Amino acid sequence: MKTHQDLINEGVAGRTVLVRSDLNVPLKDGVITDDGRIRASVPTIKALSEAGAKVVVMAHLGRPKGGPSAEFSLAPAATRLGELLGTEVALFATPAERSEIADGGVAMLENVRFDARETSKNDDERAELARELSAMAPEGAFVSDGFGVVHRKQASVYDIALDLPAYAGGLVLAEVEVLRRLTTTPDRPYAVVLGGSKVSDKLAVIEALLPKVDALLVGGGMCFTFLAAQGLGVGSSLLEADRIDTCRALLETGKIVLPTDVVVADAFAADARTDTVPADEIPAGWMGLDIGPASVAAFADVLGTAKTVFWNGPMGVFEMAPFAEGTRGIAEAIIAGSGYSVVGGGDSAAAVRALGLAEDGFSHISTGGGASLEYLEGKHLPGIAVLEGP
Ligand code: ADP
Ligand code: MG
C-alpha cells in the first residue's frame, strides 16, 4: 500500500490531489457538536498542502436523500477545517464548478452523497461519478484518508482509486496499523470491553475476537440478552430474544464477564426513578440502563492488569447523567491502566469526548466505528483492498 508520504516524495507541487476524508460530524442546529473527525483529518491534508499540492477534499455528511439540501451541507465542516488549517477552504457544489486552487490551497467538494451515484449498487453508475471526480485531477492523485468509510464500496472511496494513482492517507494507515496489532500480536492479557445497544450488531465481532482475547467484558444494552441466556429476568431492559441461544453458546467459552449489578430505571428518561440492584434481581417493569458500581470495580480489576485493551460501545445510556457512570468508570479504568488501549470509534469515542475524559489517556481513538468492527470481524474492506492493488 503506497502512502501519502510516498506521493509527497514523488513530488506534488502544483498537482491536484483528491483526498477522501471522513468529516461526518454530528451537528445540532448547524453547529458541530464533536469535531473529532475533522481534527483527525487535518494532518494528511496539511502535509499535502504544505508540499504544494492543490488539495480537493471530498467527504459526505449524513444520508441526504437524492439531492442537495442545506441540512446536509458540508459548509460547517469546511469552515471548521479552514479554522484548523489557518486558511480559507472554499466549498464548491459540483466537480464542474470547481474554482481555481492555488498551489498549497485547499478546497472542498459539497457533500458527495448529494449525487445518488456515490452510493449506487450499480457499478457503472458509480464508475461514471468516479470519472467525473477524477477529471478534477488530471495528472493528479487520490489519497484515501476517510477511515470511517473504507468498508463502503462507494464512488469516492473505491471506484475513484481505480481511475487515479491511489495512496493511503496517514489516518487510514494509522487505523489499519492499530487494528492489525489488535488481531495479530496483542500483548497479553488482552481484554475487550463491548457495550452499546444491540447485541445482534456485535455478535460477529464477539465471535471473531473470543478466540484471541483473554477476557471479554460485556455491558450496555447488549448485556441483558446475555443475562437472559443465564436464565435471569431482565425486566423491560433491551432484549433480543432471538439471540439468547447464540449468547448462551458464547458464554460456554468461559471468557465472557457480565455485570453483577445494574442501574435500573422505571422509564427511559433522565428524571426517571432509579435504583441499583444485583443483576439477578432486576424488578419486572424496570429497565437496566447502566452497569452498577460493583461491576465497574470488577471490570476495572481486569482492565488494570491488561496489556492490551479494546473498547467499543458505552456501558449505559451515557447521554443521560444518571446512566453515565458505568461508561465513565470503565473509561477511567482504561486510562489509569498502562496497557495499549484502543477505543473503537462510534458512540464510545463520542462518549469519551462528551464526558470530558482525557483523549490522550488512550493509545488510539478510532474515527471509524463500523469500519473498525468490520476489520476486527475479518471482513473484506473494499476501500483498503483497492489501495493494496490487484
Ligand atoms: P457504538 O456506536 O459504540 O458501537 P452502539 O451504537 O451499539 O455503540 O450503541 C450506543 C448506544 O447504546 C448509546 O446511544 C447508548 O445510549 C445506548 N445504550 C447503552 N446502554 C444501554 C442500555 N442499557 N439500554 C439502552 N440503550 C443503551
Ligand atoms: Mg453507534
Coordinates of C-alpha atoms and ligand atoms in Angstrom, one line a residue:
M1 CA 0.0 0.0 0.0
K2 CA 1.5 3.3 -1.1
T3 CA 1.1 6.2 1.3
H4 CA 0.5 9.9 1.0
Q5 CA 4.1 10.3 2.2
D6 CA 5.2 8.3 -0.9
L7 CA 3.2 10.7 -3.0
I8 CA 4.8 13.7 -1.4
N9 CA 8.2 12.1 -2.1
E10 CA 7.2 11.7 -5.7
G11 CA 6.5 15.4 -5.9
V12 CA 3.1 17.0 -5.6
A13 CA 3.8 20.7 -6.0
G14 CA 1.2 22.1 -8.5
R15 CA -0.6 18.8 -8.9
T16 CA -4.2 18.3 -7.9
V17 CA -4.7 15.7 -5.1
L18 CA -8.2 14.5 -4.3
V19 CA -8.4 13.5 -0.6
R20 CA -11.4 11.4 0.6
S21 CA -11.8 12.4 4.2
D22 CA -14.4 11.4 6.8
L23 CA -16.0 14.7 8.0
N24 CA -19.2 13.1 9.0
V25 CA -19.6 15.0 12.3
P26 CA -22.7 15.4 14.5
L27 CA -24.5 18.8 14.1
K28 CA -27.1 20.4 16.2
D29 CA -28.8 23.5 14.7
G30 CA -26.0 23.8 12.2
V31 CA -23.3 23.8 14.9
I32 CA -20.7 21.0 15.1
T33 CA -21.0 19.2 18.5
D34 CA -18.0 17.0 18.1
D35 CA -15.2 17.9 15.6
G36 CA -13.1 14.9 16.4
R37 CA -13.2 13.5 12.8
I38 CA -12.3 16.9 11.3
R39 CA -9.3 17.2 13.6
A40 CA -8.2 13.7 12.7
S41 CA -8.4 14.6 9.0
V42 CA -6.1 17.7 9.3
P43 CA -2.6 16.1 9.3
T44 CA -2.9 14.4 5.9
I45 CA -4.5 17.4 4.2
K46 CA -1.9 19.7 5.8
A47 CA 1.1 17.6 4.7
L48 CA -0.1 17.6 1.1
S49 CA -0.9 21.3 1.2
E50 CA 2.5 22.1 2.7
A51 CA 4.1 20.1 -0.1
G52 CA 2.4 22.4 -2.6
A53 CA -0.5 20.3 -3.8
K54 CA -3.8 21.7 -4.8
V55 CA -5.9 19.8 -2.4
V56 CA -9.6 18.9 -3.1
V57 CA -11.3 17.4 -0.1
M58 CA -14.2 15.0 -0.8
A59 CA -16.5 13.9 2.1
H60 CA -20.1 13.1 3.0
L61 CA -22.4 14.2 5.7
G62 CA -25.3 12.1 6.9
R63 CA -27.6 10.3 4.5
P64 CA -29.1 13.0 2.2
K65 CA -32.0 11.8 0.0
G66 CA -31.1 12.1 -3.6
G67 CA -30.1 15.7 -3.9
P68 CA -28.6 18.9 -2.4
S69 CA -30.1 20.2 0.9
A70 CA -29.0 22.8 3.4
E71 CA -29.5 20.3 6.2
F72 CA -26.7 18.1 4.9
S73 CA -24.3 20.8 3.6
L74 CA -20.6 20.4 4.4
A75 CA -20.4 24.2 4.9
P76 CA -19.9 24.0 8.7
A77 CA -17.2 21.3 8.2
A78 CA -15.4 23.5 5.5
T79 CA -15.4 26.4 8.0
R80 CA -14.1 24.3 10.8
L81 CA -11.4 22.7 8.6
G82 CA -10.4 26.2 7.5
E83 CA -10.0 27.3 11.1
L84 CA -7.9 24.3 12.0
L85 CA -5.7 24.8 8.9
G86 CA -5.5 28.5 9.3
T87 CA -6.6 29.1 5.7
E88 CA -9.9 29.5 3.8
V89 CA -11.4 26.3 2.5
A90 CA -13.7 27.2 -0.4
L91 CA -16.8 25.0 -0.9
F92 CA -17.9 24.2 -4.4
A93 CA -21.1 22.4 -5.4
T94 CA -20.1 20.0 -8.2
P95 CA -16.9 18.8 -9.8
A96 CA -17.7 21.1 -12.9
E97 CA -17.9 24.1 -10.6
R98 CA -14.5 23.8 -9.0
S99 CA -12.8 27.1 -8.9
E100 CA -9.1 27.7 -9.3
I101 CA -7.0 26.5 -6.4
A102 CA -3.5 28.0 -5.7
D103 CA -0.6 25.7 -5.1
G104 CA -0.9 24.7 -1.4
G105 CA -4.5 25.7 -1.4
V106 CA -7.4 23.6 -0.1
A107 CA -11.0 23.5 -1.4
M108 CA -13.9 21.2 -0.6
L109 CA -16.5 19.5 -2.8
E110 CA -20.0 19.7 -1.3
N111 CA -21.4 16.5 0.2
V112 CA -20.5 13.8 -2.3
R113 CA -23.7 12.0 -1.4
F114 CA -25.8 14.8 -2.9
D115 CA -25.1 12.7 -6.1
A116 CA -27.0 9.5 -5.7
R117 CA -24.5 7.6 -7.8
E118 CA -22.0 7.8 -4.9
T119 CA -23.7 5.0 -3.0
S120 CA -25.3 3.3 -6.0
K121 CA -25.3 -0.5 -6.1
N122 CA -24.8 -0.3 -9.9
D123 CA -21.1 -0.5 -10.7
D124 CA -21.5 1.6 -13.9
E125 CA -23.3 4.4 -12.2
R126 CA -20.5 4.7 -9.5
A127 CA -17.8 4.4 -12.1
E128 CA -19.4 7.3 -14.1
L129 CA -19.3 9.5 -11.0
A130 CA -15.8 8.4 -10.2
R131 CA -14.7 9.5 -13.7
E132 CA -16.3 13.0 -13.1
L133 CA -14.5 13.3 -9.8
S134 CA -11.1 12.1 -11.1
A135 CA -11.4 14.6 -14.0
M136 CA -10.8 17.3 -11.4
A137 CA -7.3 15.9 -11.1
P138 CA -5.7 15.3 -14.5
E139 CA -2.1 14.3 -13.8
G140 CA -3.1 14.1 -10.1
A141 CA -3.7 11.5 -7.5
F142 CA -6.2 10.1 -5.0
V143 CA -5.5 9.9 -1.3
S144 CA -7.9 7.7 0.8
D145 CA -8.0 9.1 4.3
G146 CA -11.6 8.6 5.4
F147 CA -11.2 5.5 7.6
G148 CA -14.9 5.7 8.6
V149 CA -16.0 4.8 5.1
V150 CA -13.4 2.3 3.9
H151 CA -15.8 -0.5 4.5
R152 CA -18.1 1.0 1.8
K153 CA -17.9 0.3 -1.9
Q154 CA -18.7 3.9 -3.0
A155 CA -17.5 6.1 -5.8
S156 CA -15.3 8.5 -3.8
V157 CA -13.9 5.6 -1.7
Y158 CA -13.5 2.7 -4.0
D159 CA -14.1 3.4 -7.7
I160 CA -12.0 6.5 -7.9
A161 CA -9.0 4.5 -6.7
L162 CA -9.3 2.5 -10.0
D163 CA -9.0 5.8 -12.0
L164 CA -6.2 7.6 -10.4
P165 CA -2.9 6.6 -8.7
A166 CA -4.2 5.8 -5.2
Y167 CA -2.5 6.2 -1.9
A168 CA -3.4 5.6 1.8
G169 CA -3.5 8.7 3.9
G170 CA -1.9 8.9 7.3
L171 CA -5.2 8.4 9.2
V172 CA -6.1 5.2 7.3
L173 CA -2.6 3.9 7.7
A174 CA -2.6 4.5 11.4
E175 CA -6.0 2.9 11.9
V176 CA -5.1 -0.2 9.9
E177 CA -1.8 -0.5 11.9
V178 CA -3.7 -0.4 15.2
L179 CA -6.3 -2.9 14.1
R180 CA -3.6 -5.2 12.8
R181 CA -1.9 -5.1 16.2
L182 CA -5.2 -6.0 17.9
T183 CA -5.8 -9.0 15.7
T184 CA -2.3 -10.4 15.2
T185 CA 0.2 -9.6 18.0
P186 CA -1.7 -8.3 21.1
D187 CA 0.4 -8.2 24.3
R188 CA -1.4 -10.3 26.9
P189 CA -3.5 -10.3 28.9
Y190 CA -5.8 -8.9 26.2
A191 CA -9.2 -7.6 27.4
V192 CA -12.0 -6.4 25.2
V193 CA -15.0 -4.4 26.6
L194 CA -18.1 -4.3 24.5
G195 CA -21.3 -2.4 25.1
G196 CA -23.7 -0.3 23.0
S197 CA -27.3 -1.1 22.3
K198 CA -27.9 -4.1 20.1
V199 CA -26.2 -7.5 20.7
S200 CA -27.1 -8.5 17.2
D201 CA -24.7 -5.7 15.9
K202 CA -21.8 -7.1 17.9
L203 CA -22.2 -10.9 17.6
A204 CA -19.9 -11.2 14.6
V205 CA -17.1 -9.2 16.3
I206 CA -17.6 -11.2 19.6
E207 CA -17.2 -14.5 17.6
A208 CA -14.1 -13.2 15.8
L209 CA -12.5 -11.8 19.0
L210 CA -13.3 -14.5 21.5
P211 CA -10.6 -16.9 20.4
K212 CA -8.0 -14.1 20.6
V213 CA -8.8 -12.5 23.9
D214 CA -8.3 -13.5 27.5
A215 CA -11.4 -11.7 28.8
L216 CA -14.5 -10.1 27.1
L217 CA -16.4 -7.8 29.4
V218 CA -19.9 -7.0 28.3
G219 CA -22.0 -4.1 29.4
G220 CA -24.5 -1.7 27.7
G221 CA -27.9 -2.7 26.4
M222 CA -26.4 -5.9 24.9
C223 CA -25.6 -7.4 28.3
F224 CA -29.3 -8.2 29.0
T225 CA -29.6 -10.8 26.3
F226 CA -26.5 -12.5 27.9
L227 CA -28.1 -12.2 31.4
A228 CA -31.3 -13.7 29.9
A229 CA -29.2 -16.5 28.5
Q230 CA -28.2 -17.3 32.0
G231 CA -31.9 -17.7 32.9
L232 CA -32.2 -14.3 34.7
G233 CA -35.2 -12.0 34.4
V234 CA -34.3 -8.6 32.8
G235 CA -37.5 -6.7 33.3
S236 CA -38.1 -4.3 30.5
S237 CA -34.4 -3.9 29.6
L238 CA -33.3 -4.2 25.9
L239 CA -33.6 -7.8 25.0
E240 CA -33.1 -9.6 21.7
A241 CA -34.9 -12.9 22.4
D242 CA -33.9 -14.5 19.1
R243 CA -30.2 -14.2 20.1
I244 CA -30.5 -15.8 23.5
D245 CA -29.4 -19.2 22.3
T246 CA -26.3 -17.7 20.5
C247 CA -25.4 -15.8 23.6
R248 CA -25.7 -19.0 25.7
A249 CA -23.3 -20.8 23.4
L250 CA -20.8 -17.9 23.6
L251 CA -21.0 -17.9 27.4
E252 CA -19.6 -21.5 27.3
T253 CA -16.2 -20.2 26.3
G254 CA -15.9 -19.0 29.9
K255 CA -14.2 -15.8 28.7
I256 CA -17.3 -13.5 28.9
V257 CA -17.7 -11.4 32.0
L258 CA -21.1 -10.0 32.7
P259 CA -22.2 -7.2 35.1
T260 CA -23.1 -8.3 38.6
D261 CA -25.2 -5.2 39.4
V262 CA -27.3 -2.9 37.3
V263 CA -28.7 0.7 37.5
V264 CA -32.4 0.3 36.7
A265 CA -35.0 2.9 36.0
D266 CA -38.8 2.9 35.8
A267 CA -38.6 4.8 32.5
F268 CA -36.2 5.7 29.7
A269 CA -35.7 9.2 30.9
A270 CA -33.1 11.3 32.7
D271 CA -35.6 12.1 35.5
A272 CA -36.8 8.5 35.9
R273 CA -36.8 6.8 39.3
T274 CA -33.6 4.8 39.6
D275 CA -32.1 2.1 41.8
T276 CA -29.0 -0.1 41.8
V277 CA -29.8 -3.8 42.1
P278 CA -28.0 -7.1 41.7
A279 CA -28.1 -8.4 38.2
D280 CA -30.2 -11.3 39.2
E281 CA -32.8 -9.1 40.9
I282 CA -34.0 -6.7 38.1
P283 CA -37.6 -6.0 39.0
A284 CA -40.4 -6.6 36.5
G285 CA -41.2 -3.4 34.6
W286 CA -37.9 -1.7 35.3
M287 CA -35.1 -1.4 32.7
G288 CA -31.4 -1.7 33.1
L289 CA -29.8 1.5 31.8
D290 CA -26.2 1.2 33.1
I291 CA -23.9 -1.2 34.8
G292 CA -23.6 -0.7 38.6
P293 CA -20.5 0.2 40.7
A294 CA -19.7 -3.4 41.7
S295 CA -19.5 -4.3 38.0
V296 CA -17.3 -1.2 37.3
A297 CA -14.9 -2.3 40.0
A298 CA -14.8 -5.9 38.8
F299 CA -14.2 -4.7 35.2
A300 CA -11.6 -2.2 36.3
D301 CA -9.7 -5.1 38.0
V302 CA -9.4 -6.9 34.7
L303 CA -8.6 -3.7 32.8
G304 CA -6.0 -2.7 35.4
T305 CA -3.7 -5.7 34.6
A306 CA -4.5 -5.9 30.8
K307 CA -1.6 -5.2 28.5
T308 CA -4.0 -4.7 25.5
V309 CA -7.5 -3.2 25.7
F310 CA -10.0 -2.7 23.0
W311 CA -13.3 -0.9 24.0
N312 CA -16.3 -0.5 21.8
G313 CA -19.7 0.6 23.0
P314 CA -20.9 2.6 26.0
M315 CA -21.7 0.7 29.2
G316 CA -25.0 2.5 29.6
V317 CA -27.2 5.4 28.3
F318 CA -24.3 7.8 28.8
E319 CA -26.3 10.6 27.1
M320 CA -28.3 10.9 30.4
A321 CA -26.3 11.8 33.5
P322 CA -27.8 9.1 35.9
F323 CA -26.7 6.4 33.5
A324 CA -23.2 7.7 32.5
E325 CA -21.2 6.5 35.5
G326 CA -20.6 3.0 34.2
T327 CA -19.1 4.3 30.9
R328 CA -17.1 6.9 32.8
G329 CA -15.8 4.3 35.3
I330 CA -14.7 1.9 32.5
A331 CA -13.1 4.7 30.6
E332 CA -11.2 5.9 33.7
A333 CA -10.0 2.4 34.4
I334 CA -8.6 2.1 30.9
I335 CA -7.0 5.5 31.2
A336 CA -5.4 4.5 34.5
G337 CA -4.1 1.3 33.1
S338 CA -0.7 1.1 31.5
G339 CA -1.6 -1.2 28.6
Y340 CA -2.1 -0.4 24.9
S341 CA -5.6 0.9 24.7
V342 CA -7.9 1.4 21.7
V343 CA -11.4 3.0 21.6
G344 CA -13.3 1.6 18.7
G345 CA -15.0 4.8 17.4
G346 CA -18.7 5.3 17.1
D347 CA -20.6 6.1 20.3
S348 CA -17.7 5.1 22.6
A349 CA -15.5 7.8 21.1
A350 CA -18.3 10.2 21.3
A351 CA -18.8 9.3 25.0
V352 CA -15.1 9.9 25.7
R353 CA -15.5 13.5 24.5
A354 CA -19.0 14.1 25.8
L355 CA -17.9 13.0 29.3
G356 CA -14.9 15.3 29.1
L357 CA -12.4 12.4 29.5
A358 CA -8.7 12.8 28.5
E359 CA -8.5 11.7 24.9
D360 CA -4.7 11.3 25.2
G361 CA -5.3 8.8 28.0
F362 CA -5.9 6.2 25.3
S363 CA -3.3 4.9 22.9
H364 CA -5.7 5.4 20.0
I365 CA -9.3 6.5 19.4
S366 CA -10.6 5.2 16.1
T367 CA -12.6 7.5 13.8
G368 CA -14.5 4.6 12.3
G369 CA -16.9 2.6 14.4
G370 CA -18.4 0.4 11.6
A371 CA -15.1 0.1 9.7
S372 CA -13.1 -0.9 12.8
L373 CA -15.7 -3.5 13.8
E374 CA -15.7 -4.9 10.3
Y375 CA -11.9 -5.1 10.2
L376 CA -11.9 -7.0 13.5
E377 CA -14.6 -9.3 12.2
G378 CA -12.2 -10.2 9.5
K379 CA -14.3 -8.8 6.7
H380 CA -13.0 -7.6 3.4
L381 CA -12.9 -3.8 3.3
P382 CA -13.2 -2.6 -0.3
G383 CA -11.6 0.8 0.4
I384 CA -8.5 -0.8 1.8
A385 CA -8.3 -3.7 -0.6
V386 CA -8.4 -1.3 -3.6
L387 CA -5.3 0.5 -2.2
E388 CA -3.4 -2.7 -2.0
G389 CA -3.7 -3.2 -5.7
P390 CA -4.5 -6.2 -7.8
Ligands
ADP1 P1 -21.1 2.0 19.2 O1 -21.5 3.1 18.2 O2 -20.1 2.5 20.2 O3 -20.8 0.7 18.5 P2 -24.0 1.4 19.7 O4 -24.3 2.3 18.5 O5 -24.2 0.0 19.5 O6 -22.4 1.7 20.1 O7 -24.8 1.9 20.9 C1 -24.7 3.1 21.5 C2 -26.0 3.5 22.2 O8 -26.3 2.4 23.2 C3 -25.9 4.7 23.0 O9 -26.8 5.7 22.4 C4 -26.4 4.3 24.4 O10 -27.4 5.2 25.0 C5 -27.1 3.0 24.1 N1 -27.2 2.2 25.3 C6 -26.1 1.8 26.1 N2 -26.6 1.0 27.2 C7 -27.9 0.9 27.0 C8 -28.9 0.3 27.8 N3 -28.6 -0.4 28.9 N4 -30.2 0.4 27.3 C9 -30.5 1.1 26.2 N5 -29.6 1.7 25.5 C10 -28.3 1.6 25.9
MG2 MG -23.3 3.7 17.3

